[in-house]
Every structure is written in structure tokens, then in C-alpha cells.
CSV table of C-alpha atoms and ligand atoms in Angstrom, one decimal:
chain,number,residue,atom,x,y,z
A,51,MET,CA,0.0,0.0,0.0
A,52,SER,CA,1.4,3.4,-0.9
A,53,ALA,CA,1.4,6.1,1.7
A,54,PRO,CA,-1.5,8.5,1.5
A,55,TYR,CA,-1.0,11.9,-0.3
A,56,LEU,CA,-0.2,14.6,2.2
A,57,PRO,CA,-1.4,18.1,1.0
A,58,TYR,CA,0.2,21.1,2.7
A,59,GLY,CA,-3.0,21.6,4.6
A,60,ARG,CA,-6.5,20.3,4.7
A,61,GLN,CA,-9.7,20.1,6.8
A,62,VAL,CA,-10.4,17.4,9.4
A,63,ILE,CA,-14.1,16.5,9.3
A,64,GLU,CA,-15.5,14.0,11.7
A,65,ALA,CA,-18.8,12.2,12.3
A,66,ASP,CA,-20.1,14.8,14.7
A,67,ASP,CA,-19.4,17.6,12.2
A,68,LEU,CA,-21.6,15.7,9.7
A,69,ALA,CA,-24.3,15.3,12.3
A,70,ALA,CA,-24.3,19.0,13.2
A,71,VAL,CA,-24.7,20.0,9.5
A,72,ALA,CA,-27.5,17.5,8.9
A,73,GLU,CA,-29.3,18.8,12.0
A,74,ALA,CA,-29.0,22.4,10.7
A,75,LEU,CA,-30.2,21.4,7.3
A,76,GLN,CA,-33.4,20.0,8.8
A,77,ALA,CA,-34.1,23.0,11.0
A,78,ASP,CA,-36.3,26.0,10.1
A,79,PHE,CA,-33.6,28.6,9.1
A,80,LEU,CA,-30.9,27.8,6.6
A,81,THR,CA,-29.5,31.3,6.5
A,82,THR,CA,-29.9,33.5,9.5
A,83,GLY,CA,-30.8,31.0,12.3
A,84,PRO,CA,-29.8,30.4,15.9
A,85,ARG,CA,-26.5,28.8,15.0
A,86,VAL,CA,-25.1,32.1,13.7
A,87,ALA,CA,-25.2,33.8,17.2
A,88,ALA,CA,-24.2,30.6,18.9
A,89,PHE,CA,-21.1,30.4,16.7
A,90,GLU,CA,-20.3,34.0,17.3
A,91,HIS,CA,-20.6,33.7,21.1
A,92,ALA,CA,-18.6,30.5,21.2
A,93,PHE,CA,-15.9,32.1,19.0
A,94,ALA,CA,-15.7,35.3,21.0
A,95,ARG,CA,-15.3,33.2,24.2
A,96,ALA,CA,-12.6,31.0,22.5
A,97,VAL,CA,-10.4,33.9,21.6
A,98,GLY,CA,-11.3,36.1,24.6
A,99,ALA,CA,-12.9,39.0,22.7
A,100,ARG,CA,-16.2,40.7,23.7
A,101,HIS,CA,-17.7,40.6,20.2
A,102,ALA,CA,-17.5,38.3,17.2
A,103,ILE,CA,-19.3,38.9,13.9
A,104,ALA,CA,-19.5,35.9,11.5
A,105,CYS,CA,-19.3,36.5,7.8
A,106,ALA,CA,-19.0,34.8,4.4
A,107,ASN,CA,-15.2,34.3,4.3
A,108,GLY,CA,-11.9,35.8,5.5
A,109,THR,CA,-11.8,38.3,2.7
A,110,ALA,CA,-15.3,39.5,3.6
A,111,ALA,CA,-14.1,39.8,7.2
A,112,LEU,CA,-11.2,42.1,6.1
A,113,HIS,CA,-13.5,44.1,3.9
A,114,LEU,CA,-16.1,44.5,6.7
A,115,ALA,CA,-13.3,45.6,9.1
A,116,ILE,CA,-12.0,48.2,6.6
A,117,MET,CA,-15.6,49.5,5.9
A,118,ALA,CA,-16.4,49.6,9.6
A,119,LEU,CA,-13.3,52.0,10.1
A,120,GLY,CA,-15.0,54.2,7.5
A,121,LEU,CA,-11.9,54.2,5.2
A,122,LYS,CA,-12.3,56.8,2.5
A,123,PRO,CA,-10.9,56.8,-1.0
A,124,GLY,CA,-7.3,58.0,-1.0
A,125,GLU,CA,-6.7,57.1,2.6
A,126,VAL,CA,-3.8,54.8,3.3
A,127,CYS,CA,-3.3,51.4,5.0
A,128,ILE,CA,-0.1,49.5,5.6
A,129,VAL,CA,0.0,45.8,4.7
A,130,PRO,CA,3.0,43.4,4.9
A,131,ALA,CA,4.2,42.2,1.5
A,132,ILE,CA,4.2,38.6,2.6
A,133,THR,CA,0.5,37.7,2.9
A,134,PHE,CA,-2.5,36.6,0.9
A,135,LEU,CA,-3.8,39.0,-1.7
A,136,ALA,CA,-7.0,39.7,0.4
A,137,THR,CA,-5.1,41.7,3.1
A,138,ALA,CA,-4.3,44.3,0.5
A,139,ASN,CA,-7.4,44.0,-1.7
A,140,CYS,CA,-9.8,44.9,1.1
A,141,VAL,CA,-8.2,48.3,1.2
A,142,ARG,CA,-8.7,48.8,-2.5
A,143,TYR,CA,-12.3,47.7,-2.3
A,144,GLN,CA,-12.9,50.9,-0.4
A,145,GLY,CA,-10.8,53.0,-2.7
A,146,GLY,CA,-7.9,53.2,-0.2
A,147,GLU,CA,-4.3,53.0,-1.1
A,148,VAL,CA,-1.8,50.4,0.1
A,149,ILE,CA,1.7,50.9,1.3
A,150,PHE,CA,3.5,47.6,1.5
A,151,ALA,CA,5.8,47.0,4.5
A,152,ASP,CA,8.8,44.8,4.4
A,153,VAL,CA,9.1,41.7,6.6
A,154,ASP,CA,11.7,40.0,8.7
A,155,PRO,CA,13.4,37.5,6.2
A,156,LYS,CA,13.6,34.9,8.9
A,157,THR,CA,10.0,35.0,10.0
A,158,GLY,CA,7.9,36.6,7.3
A,159,LEU,CA,6.5,39.0,10.0
A,160,MET,CA,6.1,42.8,9.8
A,161,THR,CA,8.6,44.3,12.3
A,162,PRO,CA,8.6,47.6,14.1
A,163,GLU,CA,11.5,48.8,11.8
A,164,SER,CA,9.7,47.8,8.6
A,165,LEU,CA,6.5,49.4,9.8
A,166,GLY,CA,8.5,52.6,10.7
A,167,ARG,CA,9.8,52.8,7.1
A,168,ALA,CA,6.3,52.2,5.7
A,169,ILE,CA,4.9,55.0,7.9
A,170,ASP,CA,7.6,57.3,6.6
A,171,LYS,CA,6.4,56.6,3.0
A,172,ALA,CA,2.9,57.6,4.1
A,173,GLU,CA,4.0,61.1,4.9
A,174,GLY,CA,1.5,63.7,3.6
A,175,LYS,CA,-1.3,61.1,3.2
A,176,ARG,CA,-3.9,60.2,5.7
A,177,LEU,CA,-2.8,56.9,7.3
A,178,ARG,CA,-5.8,55.0,8.8
A,179,ALA,CA,-4.8,51.4,9.6
A,180,VAL,CA,-1.9,49.0,9.9
A,181,LEU,CA,-2.8,45.4,9.1
A,182,PRO,CA,-0.2,43.0,10.6
A,183,VAL,CA,-0.5,39.3,9.6
A,184,HIS,CA,0.3,36.6,12.1
A,185,PHE,CA,2.2,34.8,9.4
A,186,ALA,CA,2.0,31.0,9.7
A,187,GLY,CA,0.5,31.4,13.1
A,188,ASN,CA,3.4,33.2,14.8
A,189,PRO,CA,2.2,36.4,16.5
A,190,ALA,CA,3.4,39.8,15.1
A,191,PRO,CA,4.8,42.1,17.7
A,192,LEU,CA,1.5,43.8,18.4
A,193,PRO,CA,2.3,46.2,21.3
A,194,THR,CA,5.2,47.9,19.4
A,195,LEU,CA,3.3,47.9,16.1
A,196,ARG,CA,0.3,49.5,17.8
A,197,ALA,CA,2.4,52.2,19.5
A,198,LEU,CA,3.9,53.1,16.1
A,199,ALA,CA,0.5,53.0,14.4
A,200,GLU,CA,-1.2,55.2,17.1
A,201,ALA,CA,1.6,57.7,17.0
A,202,ALA,CA,0.9,58.1,13.3
A,203,GLY,CA,-2.8,58.4,13.9
A,204,ALA,CA,-3.8,54.9,12.7
A,205,VAL,CA,-5.4,51.9,14.3
A,206,VAL,CA,-4.3,48.2,14.1
A,207,VAL,CA,-6.5,45.7,12.3
A,208,GLU,CA,-5.0,42.2,12.7
A,209,ASP,CA,-5.3,39.8,9.7
A,210,ALA,CA,-5.4,36.8,12.1
A,211,CYS,CA,-6.4,34.2,9.5
A,212,HIS,CA,-3.3,32.1,10.4
A,213,GLY,CA,-3.4,32.8,14.1
A,214,LEU,CA,-6.4,31.0,15.6
A,215,GLY,CA,-5.3,29.2,18.7
A,216,THR,CA,-2.0,31.0,19.1
A,217,GLY,CA,-1.1,32.3,22.6
A,218,MET,CA,1.6,34.7,23.6
A,219,ASP,CA,2.9,36.9,26.3
A,220,PHE,CA,4.2,40.3,25.3
A,221,GLY,CA,5.3,40.9,28.9
A,222,SER,CA,1.9,41.8,30.5
A,223,GLY,CA,0.4,38.4,31.0
A,224,PRO,CA,-1.0,35.7,28.7
A,225,GLU,CA,-3.0,36.8,25.6
A,226,ARG,CA,-4.6,35.1,22.7
A,227,ILE,CA,-4.8,36.0,19.0
A,228,GLY,CA,-8.1,37.6,18.4
A,229,ASP,CA,-8.7,39.1,21.9
A,230,CYS,CA,-8.0,42.5,20.4
A,231,ARG,CA,-6.0,43.8,23.3
A,232,HIS,CA,-3.8,45.8,20.9
A,233,SER,CA,-6.1,46.2,18.0
A,234,ALA,CA,-9.4,47.6,16.8
A,235,MET,CA,-10.4,44.4,15.2
A,236,ALA,CA,-9.0,40.9,14.2
A,237,THR,CA,-10.2,38.9,11.2
A,238,PHE,CA,-10.3,35.1,10.7
A,239,SER,CA,-10.9,32.6,7.9
A,240,PHE,CA,-12.5,29.2,8.0
A,241,HIS,CA,-11.2,28.1,4.5
A,242,PRO,CA,-10.5,24.3,4.5
A,243,VAL,CA,-6.7,24.8,4.9
A,244,LYS,CA,-7.2,26.9,8.1
A,245,THR,CA,-7.2,25.6,11.6
A,246,ILE,CA,-11.0,25.1,11.7
A,247,ALA,CA,-13.1,24.8,8.5
A,248,CYS,CA,-16.5,25.9,7.4
A,249,GLY,CA,-15.8,25.5,3.6
A,250,GLU,CA,-16.1,29.2,3.3
A,251,GLY,CA,-16.4,31.3,6.4
A,252,GLY,CA,-15.0,34.2,8.3
A,253,MET,CA,-15.1,36.1,11.6
A,254,VAL,CA,-14.3,39.6,12.9
A,255,THR,CA,-13.6,40.1,16.6
A,256,THR,CA,-13.5,43.4,18.4
A,257,GLU,CA,-13.8,44.8,21.9
A,258,ASP,CA,-15.7,47.9,20.7
A,259,PRO,CA,-19.5,47.6,20.7
A,260,VAL,CA,-19.9,50.4,18.2
A,261,LEU,CA,-17.7,48.6,15.7
A,262,ALA,CA,-19.5,45.3,16.4
A,263,GLU,CA,-22.8,46.9,15.6
A,264,ARG,CA,-21.6,48.5,12.4
A,265,LEU,CA,-19.9,45.2,11.3
A,266,ALA,CA,-23.2,43.3,11.7
A,267,ARG,CA,-25.1,46.0,9.8
A,268,LEU,CA,-22.6,46.1,6.9
A,269,ARG,CA,-22.7,42.3,6.7
A,270,SER,CA,-26.4,42.5,5.7
A,271,HIS,CA,-26.9,45.3,3.2
A,272,GLY,CA,-26.5,48.1,5.8
A,273,MET,CA,-30.0,47.4,6.9
A,274,VAL,CA,-31.5,48.1,10.4
A,275,ARG,CA,-34.8,46.8,11.7
A,276,ASP,CA,-34.5,48.3,15.2
A,277,PRO,CA,-37.1,51.2,15.3
A,278,GLU,CA,-34.8,53.1,17.7
A,279,CYS,CA,-32.4,53.5,14.8
A,280,PHE,CA,-35.0,54.8,12.2
A,281,THR,CA,-34.3,58.3,10.9
A,282,ASN,CA,-37.3,58.5,8.6
A,283,THR,CA,-40.2,58.7,11.0
A,284,SER,CA,-42.9,59.3,8.5
A,285,LEU,CA,-42.1,56.0,6.7
A,286,GLY,CA,-40.9,54.1,9.8
A,287,ARG,CA,-43.8,55.0,12.1
A,288,ASP,CA,-47.6,55.1,12.2
A,289,ALA,CA,-49.3,58.4,12.9
A,290,ASP,CA,-49.5,57.5,16.6
A,291,GLY,CA,-45.8,56.8,16.6
A,292,THR,CA,-45.9,53.0,16.6
A,293,ALA,CA,-43.1,51.5,14.5
A,294,ASN,CA,-44.3,49.9,11.3
A,295,PRO,CA,-43.7,46.1,11.5
A,296,TRP,CA,-42.6,45.8,7.8
A,297,TYR,CA,-40.2,48.7,7.8
A,298,TYR,CA,-36.4,48.5,7.6
A,299,GLU,CA,-34.0,51.2,6.8
A,300,MET,CA,-30.6,51.4,5.1
A,301,ALA,CA,-28.4,54.3,6.3
A,302,GLU,CA,-25.2,53.1,4.6
A,303,LEU,CA,-24.2,50.8,1.8
A,304,GLY,CA,-23.6,47.2,2.9
A,305,TYR,CA,-23.3,43.8,1.3
A,306,ASN,CA,-24.6,40.3,1.6
A,307,TYR,CA,-21.7,38.8,3.5
A,308,ARG,CA,-23.7,36.6,5.8
A,309,LEU,CA,-22.5,33.1,7.0
A,310,PRO,CA,-25.4,30.7,6.7
A,311,ASP,CA,-26.7,28.7,9.6
A,312,ILE,CA,-25.6,25.5,7.9
A,313,LEU,CA,-22.0,26.6,7.9
A,314,CYS,CA,-22.2,28.1,11.4
A,315,ALA,CA,-23.3,24.6,12.6
A,316,LEU,CA,-20.1,23.2,11.1
A,317,GLY,CA,-18.1,26.1,12.5
A,318,LEU,CA,-19.5,25.5,16.0
A,319,SER,CA,-18.7,21.8,15.8
A,320,GLN,CA,-15.2,22.5,14.5
A,321,LEU,CA,-14.6,25.1,17.2
A,322,SER,CA,-15.4,22.5,19.9
A,323,LYS,CA,-12.3,20.7,18.7
A,324,LEU,CA,-10.0,23.7,18.5
A,325,ASP,CA,-7.9,22.8,21.5
A,326,ARG,CA,-7.4,19.2,20.3
A,327,PHE,CA,-6.6,20.5,16.7
A,328,CYS,CA,-4.1,23.0,18.1
A,329,GLN,CA,-2.4,20.4,20.4
A,330,ARG,CA,-2.0,18.1,17.5
A,331,ARG,CA,-0.5,20.9,15.4
A,332,ARG,CA,1.9,21.7,18.2
A,333,ALA,CA,2.9,18.1,18.6
A,334,LEU,CA,3.5,17.7,14.8
A,335,ALA,CA,5.5,20.9,14.8
A,336,GLU,CA,7.7,19.5,17.5
A,337,ILE,CA,8.4,16.4,15.5
A,338,TYR,CA,9.3,18.5,12.5
A,339,ARG,CA,11.7,20.6,14.6
A,340,THR,CA,13.5,17.5,16.0
A,341,GLN,CA,13.7,15.8,12.6
A,342,MET,CA,14.8,19.0,10.8
A,343,ALA,CA,17.7,19.8,13.1
A,344,ALA,CA,19.9,17.4,11.0
A,345,LEU,CA,19.3,19.6,7.9
A,346,ALA,CA,20.7,22.8,9.4
A,347,PRO,CA,21.9,25.2,8.2
A,348,TRP,CA,20.6,24.4,4.7
A,349,VAL,CA,17.0,24.0,5.9
A,350,GLN,CA,15.6,26.0,8.8
A,351,LEU,CA,12.0,26.2,10.1
A,352,ILE,CA,10.8,29.7,10.9
A,353,ALA,CA,11.2,30.2,14.6
A,354,PRO,CA,8.3,31.3,16.9
A,355,PRO,CA,8.9,34.7,18.5
A,356,PRO,CA,10.0,34.7,22.1
A,357,GLY,CA,7.1,34.4,24.5
A,358,SER,CA,4.8,32.9,22.0
A,359,ASP,CA,3.0,29.5,21.9
A,360,PRO,CA,1.8,29.3,18.3
A,361,ALA,CA,-0.7,26.9,17.0
A,362,LEU,CA,0.9,26.9,13.6
A,363,HIS,CA,-1.3,27.2,10.5
A,364,LEU,CA,1.7,26.6,8.1
A,365,MET,CA,4.9,24.6,8.6
A,366,VAL,CA,7.3,26.9,6.7
A,367,ALA,CA,10.8,25.9,6.0
A,368,LEU,CA,13.4,28.3,4.7
A,369,ILE,CA,15.7,26.5,2.3
A,370,ASP,CA,19.0,27.7,0.9
A,371,PHE,CA,18.2,26.6,-2.7
A,372,ALA,CA,21.1,28.7,-4.2
A,373,GLY,CA,23.6,27.3,-1.8
A,374,LEU,CA,22.5,23.8,-2.5
A,375,GLY,CA,22.5,24.4,-6.3
A,376,THR,CA,18.9,23.2,-6.8
A,377,SER,CA,15.6,24.9,-7.5
A,378,ARG,CA,12.3,25.0,-5.5
A,379,ALA,CA,10.3,24.0,-8.5
A,380,LYS,CA,12.4,20.8,-8.9
A,381,LEU,CA,12.1,20.0,-5.3
A,382,MET,CA,8.3,20.5,-5.3
A,383,GLN,CA,8.0,18.1,-8.2
A,384,THR,CA,10.2,15.5,-6.6
A,385,LEU,CA,8.2,15.7,-3.4
A,386,SER,CA,4.9,15.6,-5.2
A,387,ARG,CA,5.9,12.4,-7.0
A,388,GLN,CA,6.3,10.9,-3.5
A,389,GLY,CA,2.8,12.0,-2.5
A,390,ILE,CA,4.0,15.1,-0.6
A,391,GLY,CA,2.2,18.4,-1.3
A,392,THR,CA,4.0,21.7,-0.7
A,393,GLN,CA,3.1,25.3,-1.5
A,394,VAL,CA,4.8,28.7,-1.5
A,395,HIS,CA,3.3,31.3,0.9
A,396,TYR,CA,3.4,33.8,-0.6
A,397,VAL,CA,4.3,35.5,-3.8
A,398,PRO,CA,5.0,39.0,-2.4
A,399,VAL,CA,1.9,41.0,-3.0
A,400,HIS,CA,3.8,44.1,-4.1
A,401,HIS,CA,5.0,42.1,-7.1
A,402,GLN,CA,1.5,41.3,-8.4
A,403,PRO,CA,0.9,43.1,-11.7
A,404,TYR,CA,-2.1,44.9,-10.3
A,405,TYR,CA,-0.1,46.5,-7.5
A,406,ARG,CA,3.0,47.0,-9.6
A,407,ASP,CA,1.0,48.8,-12.2
A,408,ARG,CA,-0.6,51.0,-9.5
A,409,TYR,CA,2.5,51.8,-7.4
A,410,GLY,CA,5.5,51.0,-9.5
A,411,HIS,CA,8.4,48.9,-8.3
A,412,THR,CA,8.7,48.7,-4.5
A,413,ASP,CA,12.1,47.6,-3.0
A,414,LEU,CA,11.4,45.2,-0.1
A,415,PRO,CA,14.5,43.0,0.3
A,416,GLY,CA,13.3,41.2,3.4
A,417,ALA,CA,10.2,40.0,1.5
A,418,ASP,CA,12.2,39.0,-1.5
A,419,GLN,CA,14.7,37.0,0.5
A,420,PHE,CA,11.9,35.3,2.4
A,421,TYR,CA,10.1,34.5,-0.8
A,422,SER,CA,13.2,33.0,-2.4
A,423,GLN,CA,13.6,30.4,0.4
A,424,CYS,CA,10.2,29.6,1.8
A,425,LEU,CA,8.3,26.3,1.3
A,426,SER,CA,5.3,25.2,3.2
A,427,LEU,CA,5.3,21.5,4.2
A,428,PRO,CA,2.3,19.4,5.1
A,429,LEU,CA,0.6,20.3,8.4
A,430,PHE,CA,-2.9,19.4,9.5
A,431,ALA,CA,-4.5,17.9,12.5
A,432,SER,CA,-5.1,14.4,11.2
A,433,MET,CA,-1.4,13.7,10.3
A,434,THR,CA,0.3,10.8,12.1
A,435,ASP,CA,3.5,11.1,14.0
A,436,ARG,CA,5.2,9.3,11.2
A,437,ASP,CA,4.2,11.8,8.5
A,438,PRO,CA,6.6,14.6,9.4
A,439,VAL,CA,9.4,12.0,9.6
A,440,ARG,CA,8.5,10.9,6.1
A,441,VAL,CA,8.4,14.5,4.8
A,442,VAL,CA,11.8,15.4,6.3
A,443,ARG,CA,13.3,12.2,4.9
A,444,ALA,CA,12.0,13.0,1.4
A,445,LEU,CA,13.1,16.6,1.8
A,446,ALA,CA,16.6,15.5,2.7
A,447,ASP,CA,16.7,13.1,-0.2
A,448,GLY,CA,15.4,15.7,-2.6
A,449,LEU,CA,18.0,18.2,-1.5
A,450,GLY,CA,20.9,15.7,-1.6
A,451,LEU,CA,21.3,16.0,2.2
A,452,ALA,CA,20.5,12.4,3.1
A,453,ALA,CA,23.0,10.9,5.5
B,169,LIG,C1,-7.0,32.7,4.0
B,169,LIG,C2,-6.5,34.0,4.2
B,169,LIG,C3,-7.3,35.1,3.8
B,169,LIG,C4,-8.6,35.0,3.1
B,169,LIG,O1,-9.6,34.2,3.6
B,169,LIG,P1,-10.7,33.6,2.7
B,169,LIG,O2,-11.6,32.9,3.7
B,169,LIG,O3,-10.0,32.6,1.8
B,169,LIG,O4,-11.4,34.7,2.0
B,169,LIG,C5,-6.8,36.4,4.1
B,169,LIG,N1,-5.7,36.6,4.7
B,169,LIG,C6,-4.8,35.6,5.0
B,169,LIG,C7,-3.5,35.8,5.6
B,169,LIG,C8,-5.3,34.3,4.7
B,169,LIG,O5,-4.5,33.2,5.0
């Protein structure tokens, strides 16, 4: 029997997940039902935030966050160059402009220095938000990033799509990604490769009740049904002042970014396993680290920042392809033939033709160096203890490093 194919990431769906979805499908509400609020409450509790707003996907979560800030055309947001497209695109959806920050070539994370340089580039423009990404699940240095952002008149919005389950201590006690202690909002994705899966799904967390209300409104067309919020009293109320039961009002432009009850059922069921999934990811990461030690200095795993306890989303190795005289494409093909899927996270966003056409060439050497060496290896909760051993062996073979 040949070994099973190992993708770089995948969902883990179990019998109780299926049962939860089947139950939701047979209930009265397929779209906005009781499981939406239940998922939001459970998620808020899981990450330690006051509010959580479920939405269609991680991209919608970012777009809602940027809309909730009231970003206006021409205003600027800072985004690290090593991230998924959506972190930058959400700014453009609102007509905002993106300044790309460099990253630490050893971690892929935005640093205080790289943020400082990006802030300098924003001089003369209105800077509204900084969007650090907890790349691979390692926490960005939020307190320092926030201090710099605030000094420049901006807020922090965390793209926490990789960070669910990560804990850290920045020196003032234990924190969790998504608790928004240093940010206005944090956004999550439940795409199948992420730590928990809905198929498509997203969440925004915040401590601010005003932002929470606005996020919920923007998620559903900008509509309100609460008579207290009506501004048009002649349409909204009867002659005697009673609110009209059919009436709803739209004060600002929103979208249909709702997450249906069916998917919230899956999200709730998956969330109940978050601790187990994260423990498994941590255990697998440990095996990778032990096995990989023999391949130093040619291959190195990105290191968790001091004081962090990441639940890694990606197992990213940095490989000295130039020094080894081989290419990443060749290695990926060799591994693929042995049933090992790998991926590159990410093509630096500032090199995308859309952004290059808009902003010209941006020189970000940290991102370029990171990009030239990174390769994401299989990591998901249903891998066995033997799987990382097999991956590292194949990697050593493929690189000509086998003992
Ligand atoms: C997955 C991801 C997104 C987008 O999430 P979707 O649910 O696919 O829309 C955004 N940012 C980062 C960093 C991601 O990993």
C-alpha cells in the first residue's frame, strides 16, 4: 500500500461535524438562524474578545473591518508584502491606497522597523490602519506595532487568518490572538486549509460595541430593523408613533456577507475541537523541529517569536536553494511524485501586476529574501507522528542532504 497523499494543509471533518450539519439542514432557518449567534458567542469566548461577527469568508471579514473603520478613497493602509492578496485587496475595495511594509526575512512577519519605514512613506497622506499578519500562526509584535500606528494616527487591524489558537505573552500576561487587546479588530478565515473549517467562512472580533454593531449592519446590506435606529419617522412609524412592522432602513451601503446557519453549525462543531486540533499541530511541529535539526543550516524552520505559543497554520521551511545548487520547482515536483504536497506562501503581493501597475516597483529586500527560500510543508491535525518523519526524509533526499 502506498502512503497517503499529504497536502500542505486540509480540513479534518469527523462524524459529529456531519451530524451537526445534517441537523442544521433539517431546521427552520438555513441562512440566519440560531447557530449564527451561537457560533459568534462561542468564537468570542474561545479567543477572549467581547464581540465576534460571523461573515462569508476571511476576505469579507477584512472588507467589513475596513468598511467599519470608514476608510475613504485615497486614505492609506499599511500591509506586509508577505501575505495573501486579500489583506491588500480589502483596502482597494474601499478606494484606499496600500503601502507595503517589508518583513523579517527569517519569520515573514512585519517588524517595528519595517512598519516605521512604511509609515515614513505615508508622509503627507492620511494613514488610517496598519494590518499586521500573524504569518504561519506566529504572532506579530502587536504592542510595538500598535504604538507606532497610534503615534501616526492609525489603528491596528489584525489579519489573524493564520493565528487561531495562538497564545503569547508580550510581557503583560497571557494573551490570545483575536482578543483585540492591541487592535481595533481581528479577522479570521475558515477556509479548509485553516485551523478550523467551514468550507467558506470568516469572523471579525472586536472589543468595541460600536464597531461590532456596524460590522453586523454592513454584513447584511447596511439594513437596520430596530425602530430606535430609524431616521425616517414618516415612513418608519404610524401616525400615533408606533413602529411599522414591515419597515427597515438602510443608512449606509452594505453587502450580503452573511454566513449561513448550515456553515455556522459546522463552525460550532469544529470550534469545539479547536484545543485538540491545536495540540495536534503543536505536537507535529515539535516532531518537524526535531527531525529538521539534522538539515541545518541548509533548511531551517521559521522560529516562533520569544514568549509565543503558536498553533501553527503553516509549517514553513526556509531552504538555501542557491547554496544547494537546486531549485524550488524541482524539489516541489520531486516531493509531489512521492505524495507530498507543498506550497509557497506567498508570492510577495507588491510584485503582483495589479499593484506593480498601480504603485510601480517597491524595493522590499526582506520579503524578496523570504520568498526566495520559503516552502510550506504538510501540516494538518489528522497527520500521524510518522508523517513529518517521512516528509523530512523525502526533503533530505530531494536536496541531496540524506545521511
Ligand atoms: C485565508 C486568508 C485570507 C482570506 O480568507 P478567505 O476565507 O479565503 O477569504 C486572508 N488573509 C490571509 C492571511 C489568509 O491566510
